[in-house]
Short mmCIF file of N, CA and C in Angstrom, two decimals:
data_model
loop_
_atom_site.label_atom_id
_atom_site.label_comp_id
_atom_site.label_asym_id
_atom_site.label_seq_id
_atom_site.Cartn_x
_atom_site.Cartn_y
_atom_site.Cartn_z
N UNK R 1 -103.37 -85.66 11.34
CA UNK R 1 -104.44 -84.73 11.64
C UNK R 1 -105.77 -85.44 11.38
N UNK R 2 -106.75 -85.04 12.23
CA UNK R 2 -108.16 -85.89 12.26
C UNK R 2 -108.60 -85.15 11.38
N UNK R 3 -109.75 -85.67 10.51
CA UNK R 3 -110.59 -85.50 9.35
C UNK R 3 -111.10 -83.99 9.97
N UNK R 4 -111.64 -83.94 11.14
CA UNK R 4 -112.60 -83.07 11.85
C UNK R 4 -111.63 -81.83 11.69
N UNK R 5 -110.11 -81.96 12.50
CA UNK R 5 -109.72 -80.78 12.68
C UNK R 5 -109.10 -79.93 11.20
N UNK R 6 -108.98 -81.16 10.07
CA UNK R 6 -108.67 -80.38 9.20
C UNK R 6 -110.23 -80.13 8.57
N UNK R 7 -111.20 -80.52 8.38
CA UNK R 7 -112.18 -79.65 7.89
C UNK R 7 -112.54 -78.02 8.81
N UNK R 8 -112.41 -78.45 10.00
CA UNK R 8 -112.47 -76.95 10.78
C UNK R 8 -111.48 -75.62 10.44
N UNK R 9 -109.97 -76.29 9.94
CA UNK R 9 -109.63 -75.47 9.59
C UNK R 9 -109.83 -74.87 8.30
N UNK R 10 -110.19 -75.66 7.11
CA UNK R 10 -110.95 -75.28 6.03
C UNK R 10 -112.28 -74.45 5.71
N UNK R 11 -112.81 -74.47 6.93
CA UNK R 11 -113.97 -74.03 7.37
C UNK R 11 -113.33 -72.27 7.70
N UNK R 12 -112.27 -72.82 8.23
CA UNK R 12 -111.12 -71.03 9.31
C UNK R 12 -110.97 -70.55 8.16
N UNK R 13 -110.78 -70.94 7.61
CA UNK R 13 -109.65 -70.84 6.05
C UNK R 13 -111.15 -69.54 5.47
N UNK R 14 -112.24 -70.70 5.25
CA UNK R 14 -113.49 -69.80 4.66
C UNK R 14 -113.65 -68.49 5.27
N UNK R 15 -114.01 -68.62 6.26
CA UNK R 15 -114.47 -67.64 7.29
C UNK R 15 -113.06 -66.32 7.02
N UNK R 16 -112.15 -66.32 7.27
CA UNK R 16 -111.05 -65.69 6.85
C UNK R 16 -111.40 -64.76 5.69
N UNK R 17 -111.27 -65.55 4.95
CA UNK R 17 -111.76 -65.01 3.28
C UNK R 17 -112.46 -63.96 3.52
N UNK R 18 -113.69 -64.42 4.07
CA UNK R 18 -115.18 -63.78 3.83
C UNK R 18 -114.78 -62.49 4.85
N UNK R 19 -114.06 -62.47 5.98
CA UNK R 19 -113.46 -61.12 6.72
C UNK R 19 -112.75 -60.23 5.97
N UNK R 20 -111.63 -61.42 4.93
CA UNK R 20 -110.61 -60.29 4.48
C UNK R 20 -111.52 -59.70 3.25
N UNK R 21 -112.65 -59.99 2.59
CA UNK R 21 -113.58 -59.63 1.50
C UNK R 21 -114.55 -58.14 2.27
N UNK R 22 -114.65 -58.38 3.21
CA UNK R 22 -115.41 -57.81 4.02
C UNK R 22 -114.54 -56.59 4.15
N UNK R 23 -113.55 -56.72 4.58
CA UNK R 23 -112.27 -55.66 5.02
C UNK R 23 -111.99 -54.80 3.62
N UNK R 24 -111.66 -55.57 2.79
CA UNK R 24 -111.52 -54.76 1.08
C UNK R 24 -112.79 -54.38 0.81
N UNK R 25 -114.24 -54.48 1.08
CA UNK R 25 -114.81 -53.74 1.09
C UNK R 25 -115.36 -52.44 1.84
N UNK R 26 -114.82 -52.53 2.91
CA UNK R 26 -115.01 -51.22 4.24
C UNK R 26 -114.13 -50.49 3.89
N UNK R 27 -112.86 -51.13 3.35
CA UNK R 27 -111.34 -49.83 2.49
C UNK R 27 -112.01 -48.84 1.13
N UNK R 28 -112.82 -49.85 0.45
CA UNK R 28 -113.84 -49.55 -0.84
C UNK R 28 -114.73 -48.38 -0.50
N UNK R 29 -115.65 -48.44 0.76
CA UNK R 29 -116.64 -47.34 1.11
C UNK R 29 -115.93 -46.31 2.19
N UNK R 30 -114.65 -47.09 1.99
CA UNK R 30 -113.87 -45.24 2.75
C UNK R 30 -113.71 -45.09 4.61
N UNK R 31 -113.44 -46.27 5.01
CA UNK R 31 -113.09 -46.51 6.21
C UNK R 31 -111.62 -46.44 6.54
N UNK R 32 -111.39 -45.55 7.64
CA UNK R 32 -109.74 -45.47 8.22
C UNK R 32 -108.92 -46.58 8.50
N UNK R 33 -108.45 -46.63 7.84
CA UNK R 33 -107.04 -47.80 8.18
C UNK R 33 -106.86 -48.37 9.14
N UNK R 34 -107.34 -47.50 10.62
CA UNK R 34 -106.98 -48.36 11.62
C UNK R 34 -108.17 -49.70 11.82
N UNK R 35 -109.49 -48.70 11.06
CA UNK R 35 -110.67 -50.12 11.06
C UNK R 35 -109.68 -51.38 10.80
N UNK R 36 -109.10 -51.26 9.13
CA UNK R 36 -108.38 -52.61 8.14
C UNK R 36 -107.34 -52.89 9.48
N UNK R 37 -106.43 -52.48 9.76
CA UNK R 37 -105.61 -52.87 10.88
C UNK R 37 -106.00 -53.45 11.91
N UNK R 38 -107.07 -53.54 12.61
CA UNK R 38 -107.87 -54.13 13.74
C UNK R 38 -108.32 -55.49 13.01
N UNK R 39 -108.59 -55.37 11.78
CA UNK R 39 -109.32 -56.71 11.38
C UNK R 39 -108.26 -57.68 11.04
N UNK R 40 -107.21 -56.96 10.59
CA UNK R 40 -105.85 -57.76 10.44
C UNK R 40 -105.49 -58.63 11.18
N UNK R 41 -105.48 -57.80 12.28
CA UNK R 41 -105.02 -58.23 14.08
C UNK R 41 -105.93 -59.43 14.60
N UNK R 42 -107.16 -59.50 14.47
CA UNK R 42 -108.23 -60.31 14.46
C UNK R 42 -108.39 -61.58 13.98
N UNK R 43 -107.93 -61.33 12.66
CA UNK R 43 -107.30 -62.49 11.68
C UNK R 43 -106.52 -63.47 12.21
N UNK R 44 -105.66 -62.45 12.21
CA UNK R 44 -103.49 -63.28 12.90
C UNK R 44 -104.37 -63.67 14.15
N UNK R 45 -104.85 -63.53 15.03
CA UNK R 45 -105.26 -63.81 15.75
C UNK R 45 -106.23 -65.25 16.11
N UNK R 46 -107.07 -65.00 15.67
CA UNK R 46 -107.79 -65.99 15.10
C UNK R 46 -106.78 -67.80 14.74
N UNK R 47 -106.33 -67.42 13.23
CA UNK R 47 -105.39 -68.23 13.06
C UNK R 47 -104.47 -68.92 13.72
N UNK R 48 -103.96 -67.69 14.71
CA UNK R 48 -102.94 -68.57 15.97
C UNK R 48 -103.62 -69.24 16.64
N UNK R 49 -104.76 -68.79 17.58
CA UNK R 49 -105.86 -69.58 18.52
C UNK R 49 -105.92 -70.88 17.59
N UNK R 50 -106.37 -71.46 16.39
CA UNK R 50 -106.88 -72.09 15.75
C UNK R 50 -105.69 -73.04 15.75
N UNK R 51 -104.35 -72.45 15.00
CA UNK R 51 -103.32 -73.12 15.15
C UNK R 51 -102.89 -74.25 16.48
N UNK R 52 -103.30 -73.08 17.31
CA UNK R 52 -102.53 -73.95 18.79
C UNK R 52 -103.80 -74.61 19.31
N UNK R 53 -104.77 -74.35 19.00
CA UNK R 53 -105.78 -75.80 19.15
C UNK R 53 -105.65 -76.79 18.88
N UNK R 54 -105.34 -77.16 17.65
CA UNK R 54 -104.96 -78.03 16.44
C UNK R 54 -103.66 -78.69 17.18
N UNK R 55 -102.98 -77.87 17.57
CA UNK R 55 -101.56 -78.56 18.21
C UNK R 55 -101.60 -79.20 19.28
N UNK R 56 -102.53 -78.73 20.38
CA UNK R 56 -102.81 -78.95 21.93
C UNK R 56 -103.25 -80.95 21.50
N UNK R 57 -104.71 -80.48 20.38
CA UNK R 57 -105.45 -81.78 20.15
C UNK R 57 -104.17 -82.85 19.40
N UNK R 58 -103.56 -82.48 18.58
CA UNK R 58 -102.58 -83.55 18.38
C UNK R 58 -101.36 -83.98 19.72
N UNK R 59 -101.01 -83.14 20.33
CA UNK R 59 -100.18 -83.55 21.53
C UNK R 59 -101.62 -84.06 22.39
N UNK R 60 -102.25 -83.79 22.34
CA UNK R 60 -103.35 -84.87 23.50
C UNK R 60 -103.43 -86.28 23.06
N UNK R 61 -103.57 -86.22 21.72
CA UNK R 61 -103.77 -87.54 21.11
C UNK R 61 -102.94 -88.34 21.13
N UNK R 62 -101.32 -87.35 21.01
CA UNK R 62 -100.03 -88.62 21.04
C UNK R 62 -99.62 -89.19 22.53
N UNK R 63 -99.91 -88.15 23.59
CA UNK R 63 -100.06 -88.86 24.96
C UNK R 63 -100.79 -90.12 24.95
N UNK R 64 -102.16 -90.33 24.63
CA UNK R 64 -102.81 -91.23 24.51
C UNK R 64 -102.47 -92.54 24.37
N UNK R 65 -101.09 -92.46 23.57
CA UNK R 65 -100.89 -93.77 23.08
C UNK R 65 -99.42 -94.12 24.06
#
């Protein structure tokens, strides 16, 4: 894995956090579940896109050679 794509995901990793912090606080001031459930979805979401980026760029790279 390139330096780049694992800091980006460390970066995903942050950003994550700061949603799921965000999310335990909208549960805190009394927001419906389906709000927390949408952000869930968003998340997993997120993560997969990110995942299969990460994968695409390493199968591009091993063609290369």
């Amino acid at each position: 894995m390139k330096h780049e794509e694992l800091f980006n995901l460390c970066l995903l990793k942050v950003r994550l956090g700061e949603e799921l912090d965000r999310a335990i606080e909208a549960k805190d001031d009394g927001m419906y579940i389906d709000t927390l459930l949408a952000a869930d979805v968003a998340l997993i979401l997120r993560i997969t896109r990110e995942k299969n980026r990460v994968k695409r760029g390493e199968e591009d790279e091993q063609d290369g050679y």
